[in-house]
C-alpha cells in the first residue's frame, strides 16, 4: 500500500507532512509513503527521522499560485506537488493521494486526472461531523456550490456507500438538510431532491433540521456544497472556541486532561481528512492547519479507503 | 407602553406567558401587557399572580391549525391569538406584538396586518447570535428561503439600522455569509449582492466565512433565510448539547454555577426573541420552548424596540 502525500500543503510544510508520514509508517510496517514536493526541502529534514526505508521522495518543485483560479493555477504549475502526486495515483504508482494544499486545486486536479465515476456528475467532498452518538458524513462539504436535485441524490448514494464500506454502517440513514421536516419545506431543488430520495432504494429518513445534526439523526447528511461548507467551518470554529472559552473560565489547573477527553469527540484530527467521493481514485483533502497527527490520520484513512475497494463499489452501484 | 402578548404560543402556554408578563410588569411599572388568548384559560391562573392591574386579557378563542399552510390557517382561524394580537397592534391599541406561536403564522399575519415598509420587499427575521465578543445579528434567520441580491442588500440595511438603534452600534459592520473571502466566491446571487453592498453607503466588510462568525467579524451577518435557519438551529442545538455533554462528563457537583455563568453568553433567553424587520410595526417571534425568562426578555425587547422609533427610522432610510 503506497500513499502519495503532498508534502507542501500545510501551513508548516514540509515538516508537518514529514512527521505525519513517519508516524504513519511507524504504525503500519506494510505502508509506504511517497512525499511529493521540493526535494531539496524534504531530504534534509527527512534524514533526521527513523523508518526512512518506508518513505520515498518524488520531486515536484512548482508552487501553486493561490491568487489564480484552481484550473489556471494547475496549468501554470504542471509540476506542483498536487499535480505530480495525483499523477502518480492516476498512473497506478500510488494507491491514494493525500493533500492539505488548496482545496480548490486538489478538487480540480482530481477531476481532471482521476475523472468522475460514470453516474456521478459532480463528485462531492464528504466530511465527518463528529457527534457524541457517532459520526455523520456531510456531503457535499464544499465542492459544488450550486446543485440540482439529481446531484443531491448522487451525493446521498456515494455517501451511503462510504459509510457502509468505511464505517461498517449497514443501510446508512440518509437525511436531507432542510428548514423543516415536511416535504414541502425549502427550495424547489430540495423538494425535488426529497422526491428522488424517497423514491430510491436508499434508507432515506427525510428532512433533517439544523438542530437534529448533533443528535446523530442520520449517518449521511445531504446538502449543497455552500451550506455544507458554511456549517462545517462554523462547527469547527465553534467547538474550538468553546474549548478556549471554557478553559479560560473554568480550568485553571488539573481538570485539563479530563476536559480534553470530553472534547475528543469533536476532534477533527481523529478523522484526518475529507475524501472526494465519486472519482476514480482515492483523493483525501486535509486542513491547511493540519497537525502531524491529522496528516497521519489522513494517511491511515487513505490506506483504509484504498483497501476497501469503495471506488469499484461506487462504479458498480452507479452503473446499475 | 402596551405590549400585546400572544398567550397561547409556548409549549407550556398560557402559564409561561402569564409568568413572563408578570415578571416584565414587575420590572417596569410603566409597562402594560395585553394577554391575548382564551379568556377562560387565562383569568384563573392570572388571578394567582400579583401586579394584575398592569395586565389585561383580550379574548381570542381560535387555535391555529399547524397542519395547514400559515395563510390558510390564519384564514380558518380569524380569532386566533396571533390574528387578534397583531390586529390590536395594527389598530394602535398596542405598541408591539410578541408571540411564541407558529413562526410562519406570525410572519404571514405580520405581513398582512402590518404591511412591509416601502422599500423592503421581503422583511427578514433578525436573530442575535451571541459570541463572547458581542452579539451578531443574523438577517435573514428564516423568513425568506429564496433571495435575490436586492433582498440581501435590504436585509443588510434594516439590520444595520436595528443594531444602531437597539444596540448603539455606530456604523455596524455588515458581512455577507459566503464560502470564501473573495468577491468571486459563492453563487451568482451572492456575487451580485456583494457588488450591491460594496457600492452602498453601508459599512460593508466583505464576505464572512462560517469560521468567522464566532469571532464577531461583523455586527450584521447577511444571508438567505435558508442558510440562516440551518445555522441558527445548529448553533442552538450545539450550545445546549455541549453544555449537557460537559455537564455529564465534568460536573458532578459544585462547578455548576460557574459553569452556567461561562455559558451565559450563549443563552438565547437573554435576547428573548427575533424581530421581523421592515414591517410597519414591532413583531417579535419567540421560540416555542421559551421560558418565562425568555418571554419577559422578549417583552422588554419589544418595549425597547417600540420606544426606539426604529420603524420610522427604517421607513425614512428606505425612502431616501
Coordinates of C-alpha atoms in Angstrom, one line a residue:
Chain A
X1 CA 0.0 0.0 0.0
X2 CA 1.6 3.2 -1.2
X3 CA 0.2 6.7 -0.4
X4 CA 1.3 9.7 -2.3
X5 CA 1.4 12.6 0.1
X6 CA 1.5 16.3 -1.0
X7 CA 4.4 17.4 1.2
X8 CA 3.9 21.1 0.5
X9 CA 0.3 21.6 1.7
X10 CA 0.1 22.5 5.4
X11 CA 0.9 25.8 6.9
X12 CA 4.0 24.2 8.4
X13 CA 5.0 22.2 5.3
X14 CA 7.0 20.2 4.8
X15 CA 7.8 19.4 8.5
X16 CA 4.2 18.6 9.4
X17 CA 3.9 16.2 6.4
X18 CA 7.2 14.5 7.1
X19 CA 6.3 14.0 10.7
X20 CA 2.9 12.7 9.8
X21 CA 4.4 10.3 7.3
X22 CA 6.9 9.0 9.8
X23 CA 4.1 8.4 12.4
X24 CA 2.1 6.5 9.8
X25 CA 4.8 4.1 8.6
X26 CA 5.7 3.5 12.2
X27 CA 2.1 2.3 12.9
X28 CA 1.9 0.1 9.8
X29 CA 5.0 -1.7 8.6
X30 CA 3.3 -2.6 5.3
X31 CA 2.7 1.1 4.4
X32 CA 4.8 3.1 2.0
X33 CA 4.5 6.9 1.7
X34 CA 5.7 9.0 -1.2
X35 CA 6.5 12.5 -0.2
X36 CA 5.8 14.7 -3.2
X37 CA 7.4 18.1 -3.1
X38 CA 10.5 20.1 -3.3
X39 CA 13.3 17.5 -3.0
X40 CA 15.8 20.0 -1.6
X41 CA 13.4 21.0 1.2
X42 CA 12.5 17.4 2.0
X43 CA 15.6 15.2 2.1
X44 CA 17.4 17.2 4.9
X45 CA 14.6 17.1 7.5
X46 CA 13.6 13.6 6.5
X47 CA 17.1 12.3 7.2
X48 CA 16.7 13.1 10.9
X49 CA 13.7 10.7 11.2
X50 CA 13.7 6.9 11.6
X51 CA 11.9 4.5 9.3
X52 CA 13.1 6.2 6.1
X53 CA 13.1 3.0 4.1
X54 CA 9.3 3.1 4.0
X55 CA 9.3 6.7 2.7
X56 CA 10.5 7.9 -0.7
X57 CA 10.7 11.4 -2.2
X58 CA 9.4 12.4 -5.6
X59 CA 10.5 15.8 -6.8
X60 CA 7.8 18.4 -7.6
X61 CA 9.2 21.9 -7.5
X62 CA 6.3 24.1 -8.7
X63 CA 4.2 26.1 -6.2
X64 CA 0.5 26.6 -6.8
X65 CA -0.3 30.3 -7.2
X66 CA -3.3 30.6 -4.8
X67 CA -4.2 34.0 -6.3
X68 CA -5.3 32.2 -9.5
X69 CA -8.4 30.2 -10.1
X70 CA -7.6 26.5 -9.4
X71 CA -7.6 25.3 -13.0
X72 CA -5.4 28.2 -14.2
X73 CA -3.0 27.7 -11.3
X74 CA -2.6 24.0 -12.1
X75 CA -2.0 24.8 -15.8
X76 CA 0.6 27.4 -14.8
X77 CA 2.4 24.9 -12.4
X78 CA 2.4 21.5 -14.1
X79 CA 5.0 20.1 -11.7
X80 CA 3.2 21.1 -8.5
X81 CA 3.0 18.6 -5.6
X82 CA -0.7 18.3 -6.3
X83 CA -0.3 17.7 -10.0
X84 CA 2.6 15.3 -9.6
X85 CA 1.1 13.4 -6.6
X86 CA -2.3 12.9 -8.3
X87 CA -0.4 11.9 -11.5
X88 CA 1.4 9.1 -9.6
X89 CA -2.0 7.9 -8.3
X90 CA -3.7 8.1 -11.7
X91 CA -0.7 6.1 -13.2
X92 CA -1.1 3.4 -10.6
X93 CA 2.2 4.2 -8.9
X94 CA 0.4 5.1 -5.7
X95 CA -2.8 3.7 -4.3
X96 CA -4.2 7.0 -2.9
X97 CA -3.4 10.7 -2.7
X98 CA -3.5 13.0 0.4
X99 CA -3.1 16.8 0.4
X100 CA -3.5 19.7 2.8
X101 CA -3.0 22.1 -0.1
X102 CA -5.5 24.3 -1.8
X103 CA -8.9 22.5 -1.7
X104 CA -9.9 24.0 -5.0
X105 CA -6.7 22.8 -6.7
X106 CA -7.0 19.3 -5.3
X107 CA -10.6 19.1 -6.4
X108 CA -9.8 20.4 -9.9
X109 CA -6.8 18.2 -10.4
X110 CA -8.7 15.1 -9.1
X111 CA -11.5 15.7 -11.5
X112 CA -9.0 16.1 -14.4
X113 CA -6.5 13.4 -13.6
X114 CA -8.8 10.8 -11.9
X115 CA -12.1 11.6 -13.7
X116 CA -15.5 11.2 -12.1
X117 CA -17.1 7.8 -11.9
X118 CA -19.7 7.4 -14.6
X119 CA -23.0 8.4 -13.0
X120 CA -21.5 10.9 -10.6
X121 CA -21.9 14.2 -12.4
X122 CA -20.4 16.4 -9.6
X123 CA -18.2 14.5 -7.1
X124 CA -18.8 15.9 -3.6
X125 CA -16.5 16.2 -0.6
X126 CA -17.6 14.1 2.3
X127 CA -16.7 15.4 5.8
X128 CA -17.2 13.7 9.1
X129 CA -19.2 15.7 11.7
X130 CA -18.4 14.1 15.0
X131 CA -21.3 13.8 17.5
X132 CA -21.3 12.0 20.8
X133 CA -23.5 9.3 19.3
X134 CA -21.3 8.7 16.3
X135 CA -20.1 10.5 13.2
X136 CA -22.3 11.9 10.4
X137 CA -20.9 12.2 6.9
X138 CA -21.9 15.6 5.4
X139 CA -21.9 15.5 1.6
X140 CA -21.3 17.9 -0.1
X141 CA -19.0 19.8 2.3
X142 CA -17.8 22.3 -0.3
X143 CA -17.1 21.1 -3.8
X144 CA -20.4 22.2 -5.5
X145 CA -21.9 25.5 -4.6
X146 CA -25.0 25.2 -6.9
X147 CA -26.7 21.8 -7.0
X148 CA -29.5 20.2 -8.9
X149 CA -31.8 17.6 -7.4
X150 CA -30.0 14.7 -9.1
X151 CA -26.7 16.0 -7.8
X152 CA -28.0 15.8 -4.3
X153 CA -29.4 12.3 -4.9
X154 CA -25.9 11.2 -6.1
X155 CA -24.3 12.7 -3.0
X156 CA -26.6 10.5 -1.0
X157 CA -25.7 7.4 -2.9
X158 CA -21.9 7.8 -2.8
X159 CA -22.1 8.9 0.8
X160 CA -24.1 5.8 1.8
X161 CA -21.6 3.5 0.1
X162 CA -18.8 5.4 2.0
X163 CA -20.4 4.9 5.4
X164 CA -21.2 1.3 4.6
X165 CA -17.7 0.4 3.4
X166 CA -15.5 2.5 5.6
X167 CA -17.6 2.7 8.9
X168 CA -19.5 -0.6 8.7
X169 CA -22.9 1.1 8.9
X170 CA -25.5 -1.1 7.3
X171 CA -28.3 0.7 5.5
X172 CA -26.9 4.2 6.4
X173 CA -29.7 6.6 7.2
X174 CA -29.8 9.4 4.7
X175 CA -31.1 12.8 5.7
X176 CA -31.7 15.9 3.6
X177 CA -30.7 19.1 5.3
X178 CA -33.7 21.5 5.3
X179 CA -35.6 24.1 7.3
X180 CA -38.4 21.8 8.3
X181 CA -39.5 18.2 8.4
X182 CA -42.3 18.4 5.8
X183 CA -41.6 17.5 2.2
X184 CA -42.9 20.9 1.1
X185 CA -40.1 22.7 3.0
X186 CA -37.2 24.5 1.4
X187 CA -36.3 25.4 -2.1
X188 CA -37.7 23.7 -5.2
X189 CA -34.4 21.9 -5.7
X190 CA -34.8 20.4 -2.2
X191 CA -38.4 19.4 -2.7
X192 CA -37.4 17.6 -5.9
X193 CA -34.4 16.0 -4.2
X194 CA -36.7 14.8 -1.5
X195 CA -38.9 13.1 -4.1
X196 CA -35.9 11.5 -5.8
X197 CA -34.5 10.2 -2.4
X198 CA -37.9 9.0 -1.2
X199 CA -38.3 7.0 -4.5
X200 CA -34.8 5.5 -4.3
X201 CA -33.6 2.3 -2.7
X202 CA -31.6 4.3 -0.2
X203 CA -32.5 4.4 3.5
X204 CA -34.0 7.9 3.3
X205 CA -35.2 9.2 6.7
X206 CA -36.5 12.6 5.4
X207 CA -35.6 16.2 6.0
X208 CA -33.1 17.0 8.8
X209 CA -33.2 20.3 10.5
X210 CA -30.1 22.2 11.8
X211 CA -31.0 21.2 15.4
X212 CA -31.1 17.5 14.6
X213 CA -27.5 17.2 13.3
X214 CA -25.8 16.9 16.7
X215 CA -28.3 14.2 17.8
X216 CA -27.0 11.9 15.0
X217 CA -30.3 11.9 13.3
X218 CA -28.7 10.4 10.2
X219 CA -25.5 8.8 9.0
X220 CA -25.3 10.7 5.7
X221 CA -26.4 14.3 5.7
X222 CA -27.1 15.6 2.1
X223 CA -26.7 19.3 1.3
X224 CA -25.2 21.5 -1.4
X225 CA -21.6 22.5 -1.0
X226 CA -22.4 26.0 0.0
X227 CA -24.5 25.1 3.0
X228 CA -22.1 22.2 3.9
X229 CA -19.1 24.5 3.8
X230 CA -20.7 27.2 6.0
X231 CA -21.9 24.6 8.5
X232 CA -18.5 22.8 8.6
X233 CA -16.5 25.9 9.1
X234 CA -18.9 27.2 11.8
X235 CA -18.8 23.9 13.6
X236 CA -15.1 23.7 13.6
X237 CA -14.7 27.2 14.9
X238 CA -17.4 26.9 17.5
X239 CA -16.0 23.7 19.0
X240 CA -12.5 25.2 19.2
X241 CA -14.0 28.5 20.5
X242 CA -16.0 26.8 23.3
X243 CA -13.0 24.8 24.4
X244 CA -10.9 28.0 24.7
X245 CA -13.8 29.9 26.3
X246 CA -14.4 27.2 28.9
X247 CA -10.7 26.7 29.5
X248 CA -10.3 30.5 30.2
X249 CA -13.3 30.5 32.5
X250 CA -13.2 27.2 34.3
X251 CA -9.9 25.4 34.0
X252 CA -7.1 27.0 35.9
X253 CA -5.4 23.7 36.5
X254 CA -5.8 20.0 36.7
X255 CA -9.2 19.4 35.0
X256 CA -7.2 19.7 31.8
X257 CA -6.9 16.0 30.9
X258 CA -10.5 15.1 31.6
X259 CA -11.5 18.1 29.7
X260 CA -9.5 17.2 26.6
X261 CA -11.0 13.7 26.8
X262 CA -14.6 15.2 26.9
X263 CA -13.9 17.1 23.8
X264 CA -12.2 14.2 21.9
X265 CA -15.4 13.5 20.1
X266 CA -15.1 16.9 18.4
X267 CA -11.5 16.5 17.4
X268 CA -11.2 16.7 13.6
X269 CA -7.6 15.3 13.8
X270 CA -9.3 12.0 14.7
X271 CA -10.8 11.9 11.2
X272 CA -7.9 13.3 9.4
X273 CA -9.3 14.4 6.0
X274 CA -12.2 14.6 3.7
X275 CA -12.5 12.3 0.7
X276 CA -13.6 13.5 -2.7
X277 CA -16.3 10.9 -3.4
X278 CA -17.1 9.5 -6.8
X279 CA -13.8 9.9 -8.6
X280 CA -11.8 7.0 -10.0
X281 CA -9.3 7.0 -7.2
X282 CA -8.8 8.0 -3.6
X283 CA -8.2 11.7 -3.0
X284 CA -8.2 13.0 0.5
X285 CA -8.3 16.7 1.3
X286 CA -6.9 17.9 4.7
X287 CA -7.0 21.2 6.5
X288 CA -4.2 23.6 5.8
X289 CA -3.8 23.8 9.6
X290 CA -3.4 20.0 10.0
X291 CA -1.1 18.7 12.7
X292 CA 1.2 15.7 12.1
X293 CA -1.5 13.7 13.9
X294 CA -4.1 14.8 11.5
X295 CA -1.9 14.1 8.5
X296 CA -1.1 10.6 9.9
X297 CA -4.9 10.0 10.4
X298 CA -5.5 11.1 6.8
X299 CA -2.8 8.7 5.5
X300 CA -4.4 5.9 7.6
X301 CA -7.8 6.8 6.2
X302 CA -6.4 6.9 2.6
X303 CA -5.0 3.4 3.1
X304 CA -8.3 2.0 4.5
X305 CA -10.2 3.7 1.7
X306 CA -7.9 2.2 -1.0
X307 CA -8.1 -1.2 0.6
X308 CA -11.9 -1.1 1.0
X309 CA -12.5 -1.2 -2.8
X310 CA -15.0 1.6 -2.4
X311 CA -14.1 3.1 -5.8
X312 CA -15.2 -0.2 -7.6
X313 CA -18.2 -0.4 -5.3
X314 CA -19.3 3.1 -6.3
X315 CA -18.7 2.4 -10.0
X316 CA -20.7 -0.9 -9.8
X317 CA -23.5 0.7 -7.9
X318 CA -23.9 3.8 -10.1
X319 CA -23.7 1.6 -13.3
X320 CA -26.7 -0.5 -12.2
Chain B
X1 CA -46.2 51.3 26.6
X2 CA -48.5 48.5 25.9
X3 CA -47.3 45.1 24.6
X4 CA -49.8 42.6 23.1
X5 CA -48.6 39.1 24.1
X6 CA -49.8 36.0 22.3
X7 CA -50.7 34.0 25.4
X8 CA -51.2 30.7 23.6
X9 CA -47.8 30.3 21.8
X10 CA -45.3 28.4 24.0
X11 CA -45.3 24.7 24.6
X12 CA -46.4 25.5 28.2
X13 CA -49.0 28.1 27.3
X14 CA -50.5 30.0 28.9
X15 CA -48.6 29.6 32.2
X16 CA -45.3 30.6 30.7
X17 CA -46.7 33.7 29.1
X18 CA -48.6 34.7 32.2
X19 CA -45.4 34.3 34.3
X20 CA -43.3 36.2 31.7
X21 CA -45.8 39.0 31.7
X22 CA -45.8 39.2 35.5
X23 CA -42.1 39.4 35.6
X24 CA -42.0 42.1 33.0
X25 CA -44.5 44.4 34.6
X26 CA -42.7 43.9 37.9
X27 CA -39.5 45.2 36.4
X28 CA -41.1 48.2 34.7
X29 CA -44.0 49.9 36.4
X30 CA -44.9 51.9 33.2
X31 CA -45.4 48.8 31.2
X32 CA -48.8 47.3 30.3
X33 CA -49.2 43.8 28.9
X34 CA -52.3 42.6 27.0
X35 CA -52.5 38.8 27.2
X36 CA -54.3 37.6 24.1
X37 CA -55.8 34.2 24.2
X38 CA -58.5 32.0 25.5
X39 CA -60.0 34.1 28.4
X40 CA -61.2 31.1 30.3
X41 CA -57.7 29.6 30.3
X42 CA -56.1 32.9 31.4
X43 CA -58.1 34.5 34.1
X44 CA -57.8 31.7 36.6
X45 CA -54.1 31.3 36.6
X46 CA -53.6 35.1 36.3
X47 CA -55.6 35.7 39.5
X48 CA -52.9 34.0 41.5
X49 CA -50.2 36.5 40.5
X50 CA -49.5 40.0 41.8
X51 CA -49.4 43.2 39.7
X52 CA -52.5 42.3 37.7
X53 CA -53.5 45.9 37.3
X54 CA -50.8 46.2 34.7
X55 CA -52.1 43.2 32.8
X56 CA -55.3 42.8 30.8
X57 CA -56.8 40.0 28.9
X58 CA -58.3 40.1 25.4
X59 CA -60.2 37.1 24.3
X60 CA -59.0 35.2 21.2
X61 CA -60.5 31.7 21.3
X62 CA -59.4 30.2 17.9
X63 CA -56.4 27.9 17.7
X64 CA -54.1 27.9 14.7
X65 CA -54.2 24.6 12.8
X66 CA -50.5 23.9 12.4
X67 CA -51.1 21.2 9.8
X68 CA -52.3 24.0 7.4
X69 CA -50.1 26.4 5.5
X70 CA -49.8 29.6 7.6
X71 CA -52.0 31.8 5.3
X72 CA -54.7 29.2 5.2
X73 CA -54.5 28.6 8.9
X74 CA -55.0 32.3 9.7
X75 CA -57.9 32.5 7.3
X76 CA -59.5 29.5 9.0
X77 CA -59.0 31.0 12.5
X78 CA -59.8 34.7 12.3
X79 CA -59.9 35.0 16.1
X80 CA -56.6 33.3 16.8
X81 CA -54.3 34.9 19.4
X82 CA -51.9 35.8 16.6
X83 CA -54.5 37.5 14.4
X84 CA -56.2 39.3 17.3
X85 CA -52.9 40.4 18.9
X86 CA -51.5 41.7 15.7
X87 CA -54.8 43.4 15.0
X88 CA -54.5 45.3 18.3
X89 CA -51.1 46.4 17.3
X90 CA -52.1 47.4 13.8
X91 CA -55.1 49.4 15.2
X92 CA -52.8 51.3 17.5
X93 CA -54.2 49.7 20.7
X94 CA -50.8 48.1 21.4
X95 CA -47.3 49.3 20.7
X96 CA -45.8 46.0 19.8
X97 CA -46.7 42.3 19.5
X98 CA -44.8 39.3 20.9
X99 CA -45.6 35.6 20.1
X100 CA -44.0 32.2 20.7
X101 CA -46.6 30.6 18.3
X102 CA -46.1 29.3 14.8
X103 CA -43.3 31.3 13.2
X104 CA -44.9 31.0 9.8
X105 CA -48.2 32.2 11.0
X106 CA -46.7 35.2 12.9
X107 CA -44.8 36.2 9.8
X108 CA -47.7 35.8 7.4
X109 CA -50.1 37.7 9.8
X110 CA -47.5 40.5 10.3
X111 CA -47.1 41.0 6.6
X112 CA -50.8 41.1 6.1
X113 CA -51.8 43.2 9.1
X114 CA -48.7 45.5 9.5
X115 CA -47.6 45.5 5.9
X116 CA -43.9 45.8 4.8
X117 CA -42.3 49.2 4.9
X118 CA -42.0 50.6 1.4
X119 CA -38.6 49.6 0.0
X120 CA -38.4 46.3 2.0
X121 CA -39.7 43.7 -0.4
X122 CA -39.3 40.8 1.8
X123 CA -39.0 41.6 5.5
X124 CA -36.4 39.3 7.2
X125 CA -36.2 37.9 10.7
X126 CA -33.2 39.1 12.6
X127 CA -31.8 36.8 15.2
X128 CA -29.0 37.5 17.7
X129 CA -26.0 35.2 17.6
X130 CA -24.2 35.6 20.9
X131 CA -20.4 35.5 20.8
X132 CA -18.1 36.2 23.7
X133 CA -17.1 39.5 21.9
X134 CA -20.6 40.7 21.5
X135 CA -23.8 39.8 19.6
X136 CA -24.1 39.5 15.8
X137 CA -27.5 40.0 14.2
X138 CA -28.2 37.4 11.5
X139 CA -30.6 38.5 8.9
X140 CA -32.5 36.6 7.5
X141 CA -32.8 33.9 10.0
X142 CA -35.7 32.1 8.3
X143 CA -38.4 34.2 6.7
X144 CA -37.2 34.1 3.0
X145 CA -35.9 30.8 1.6
X146 CA -35.0 32.1 -1.9
X147 CA -33.5 35.5 -2.1
X148 CA -32.4 37.9 -4.8
X149 CA -29.4 40.2 -4.5
X150 CA -31.6 43.2 -3.7
X151 CA -33.3 41.3 -0.9
X152 CA -30.0 40.6 0.7
X153 CA -29.0 44.2 0.3
X154 CA -32.2 45.3 2.0
X155 CA -31.6 42.8 4.9
X156 CA -28.2 44.5 5.4
X157 CA -29.9 47.9 5.5
X158 CA -32.6 47.1 8.0
X159 CA -30.2 45.0 10.1
X160 CA -27.8 47.9 10.3
X161 CA -30.5 50.3 11.5
X162 CA -31.5 47.7 14.1
X163 CA -28.0 47.3 15.5
X164 CA -27.6 51.1 15.5
X165 CA -30.9 51.9 17.2
X166 CA -31.2 49.0 19.6
X167 CA -27.6 48.1 20.4
X168 CA -26.0 51.5 20.0
X169 CA -23.5 50.2 17.4
X170 CA -22.4 53.1 15.2
X171 CA -21.7 52.2 11.6
X172 CA -22.5 48.5 12.1
X173 CA -20.1 46.2 10.2
X174 CA -22.1 44.3 7.6
X175 CA -20.8 40.9 6.4
X176 CA -22.1 38.6 3.7
X177 CA -22.1 34.9 4.6
X178 CA -20.1 33.1 2.0
X179 CA -17.7 30.2 1.4
X180 CA -14.6 32.4 0.9
X181 CA -13.4 35.9 1.3
X182 CA -13.0 36.8 -2.4
X183 CA -15.8 38.6 -4.3
X184 CA -16.0 35.8 -6.8
X185 CA -17.0 33.2 -4.2
X186 CA -20.4 31.7 -3.9
X187 CA -23.5 31.7 -6.0
X188 CA -24.2 34.4 -8.6
X189 CA -26.8 35.9 -6.2
X190 CA -24.1 36.3 -3.6
X191 CA -21.7 37.8 -6.1
X192 CA -24.3 40.3 -7.2
X193 CA -25.2 41.1 -3.6
X194 CA -21.5 41.7 -2.8
X195 CA -21.5 44.3 -5.6
X196 CA -24.6 46.0 -4.3
X197 CA -23.3 46.1 -0.7
X198 CA -19.8 47.3 -1.8
X199 CA -21.5 50.1 -3.7
X200 CA -23.8 51.2 -0.9
X201 CA -23.2 53.6 2.0
X202 CA -23.3 50.7 4.5
X203 CA -20.2 49.7 6.4
X204 CA -19.7 46.6 4.3
X205 CA -16.7 44.5 5.5
X206 CA -16.9 41.8 2.8
X207 CA -17.6 38.1 2.8
X208 CA -17.7 36.3 6.1
X209 CA -16.9 32.6 6.3
X210 CA -18.6 30.1 8.7
X211 CA -15.5 30.1 10.9
X212 CA -15.5 33.9 11.3
X213 CA -19.0 34.2 12.9
X214 CA -18.0 33.3 16.4
X215 CA -15.1 35.8 16.3
X216 CA -17.6 38.6 15.9
X217 CA -16.3 39.5 12.5
X218 CA -19.4 41.6 11.8
X219 CA -22.3 43.2 13.6
X220 CA -24.9 42.3 10.9
X221 CA -24.5 39.0 9.0
X222 CA -26.5 38.8 5.8
X223 CA -27.7 35.5 4.4
X224 CA -30.8 34.0 2.9
X225 CA -33.4 32.6 5.2
X226 CA -32.5 29.0 4.4
X227 CA -28.8 29.3 5.4
X228 CA -29.7 31.5 8.4
X229 CA -32.3 29.0 9.7
X230 CA -30.0 26.0 9.4
X231 CA -27.2 27.9 11.1
X232 CA -29.3 29.2 13.9
X233 CA -30.9 25.8 14.7
X234 CA -27.5 24.2 14.6
X235 CA -26.0 26.8 16.9
X236 CA -28.8 26.5 19.4
X237 CA -28.6 22.7 19.5
X238 CA -24.8 22.7 19.6
X239 CA -24.5 25.1 22.6
X240 CA -27.2 23.2 24.5
X241 CA -25.6 19.8 23.6
X242 CA -22.1 20.9 24.6
X243 CA -23.4 22.1 28.0
X244 CA -25.1 18.8 28.6
X245 CA -22.1 16.8 27.3
X246 CA -19.7 18.6 29.6
X247 CA -22.0 18.5 32.5
X248 CA -22.2 14.8 32.1
X249 CA -18.5 14.4 31.8
X250 CA -17.1 17.0 34.1
X251 CA -19.6 18.4 36.5
X252 CA -20.7 16.1 39.2
X253 CA -21.1 18.8 41.7
X254 CA -20.3 22.3 42.6
X255 CA -18.8 23.8 39.5
X256 CA -22.4 24.2 38.4
X257 CA -22.8 28.0 39.0
X258 CA -19.5 29.0 37.4
X259 CA -20.3 26.8 34.5
X260 CA -23.7 28.4 34.0
X261 CA -22.1 31.8 34.1
X262 CA -19.5 30.8 31.5
X263 CA -22.3 29.8 29.2
X264 CA -24.4 32.9 29.8
X265 CA -23.1 34.4 26.6
X266 CA -24.8 31.6 24.6
X267 CA -28.1 31.9 26.4
X268 CA -30.9 32.8 23.9
X269 CA -33.2 33.7 26.8
X270 CA -31.0 36.8 27.3
X271 CA -32.1 38.0 23.9
X272 CA -35.7 36.8 24.1
X273 CA -37.0 36.9 20.6
X274 CA -36.3 37.7 17.0
X275 CA -37.8 40.8 15.4
X276 CA -39.4 40.7 11.9
X277 CA -37.6 43.7 10.4
X278 CA -39.1 46.1 7.9
X279 CA -42.8 45.8 8.7
X280 CA -44.8 48.8 9.9
X281 CA -44.8 47.7 13.5
X282 CA -42.9 45.7 16.1
X283 CA -43.5 42.0 15.8
X284 CA -41.2 39.7 17.9
X285 CA -41.1 36.0 17.3
X286 CA -40.0 33.7 20.2
X287 CA -39.2 30.0 20.5
X288 CA -42.0 27.6 21.2
X289 CA -39.7 26.3 24.0
X290 CA -39.4 29.8 25.6
X291 CA -39.2 30.0 29.4
X292 CA -40.9 32.8 31.4
X293 CA -37.5 34.5 31.5
X294 CA -37.3 34.4 27.7
X295 CA -40.8 35.7 27.3
X296 CA -40.0 38.5 29.7
X297 CA -36.9 39.3 27.8
X298 CA -38.9 39.4 24.6
X299 CA -41.5 41.8 26.1
X300 CA -38.6 44.0 27.3
X301 CA -37.1 43.9 23.8
X302 CA -40.5 44.7 22.3
X303 CA -40.9 47.8 24.5
X304 CA -37.3 49.0 23.7
X305 CA -37.9 48.4 20.0
X306 CA -41.2 50.4 20.1
X307 CA -39.6 53.2 22.1
X308 CA -36.6 53.4 19.7
X309 CA -38.6 54.6 16.8
X310 CA -36.8 52.2 14.6
X311 CA -39.9 51.6 12.4
X312 CA -39.9 55.3 11.4
X313 CA -36.2 55.2 11.0
X314 CA -36.3 52.3 8.6
X315 CA -39.1 53.9 6.6
X316 CA -37.2 57.2 6.4
X317 CA -34.0 55.5 5.4
X318 CA -35.6 53.3 2.8
X319 CA -37.5 56.2 1.3
X320 CA -34.3 58.2 0.7

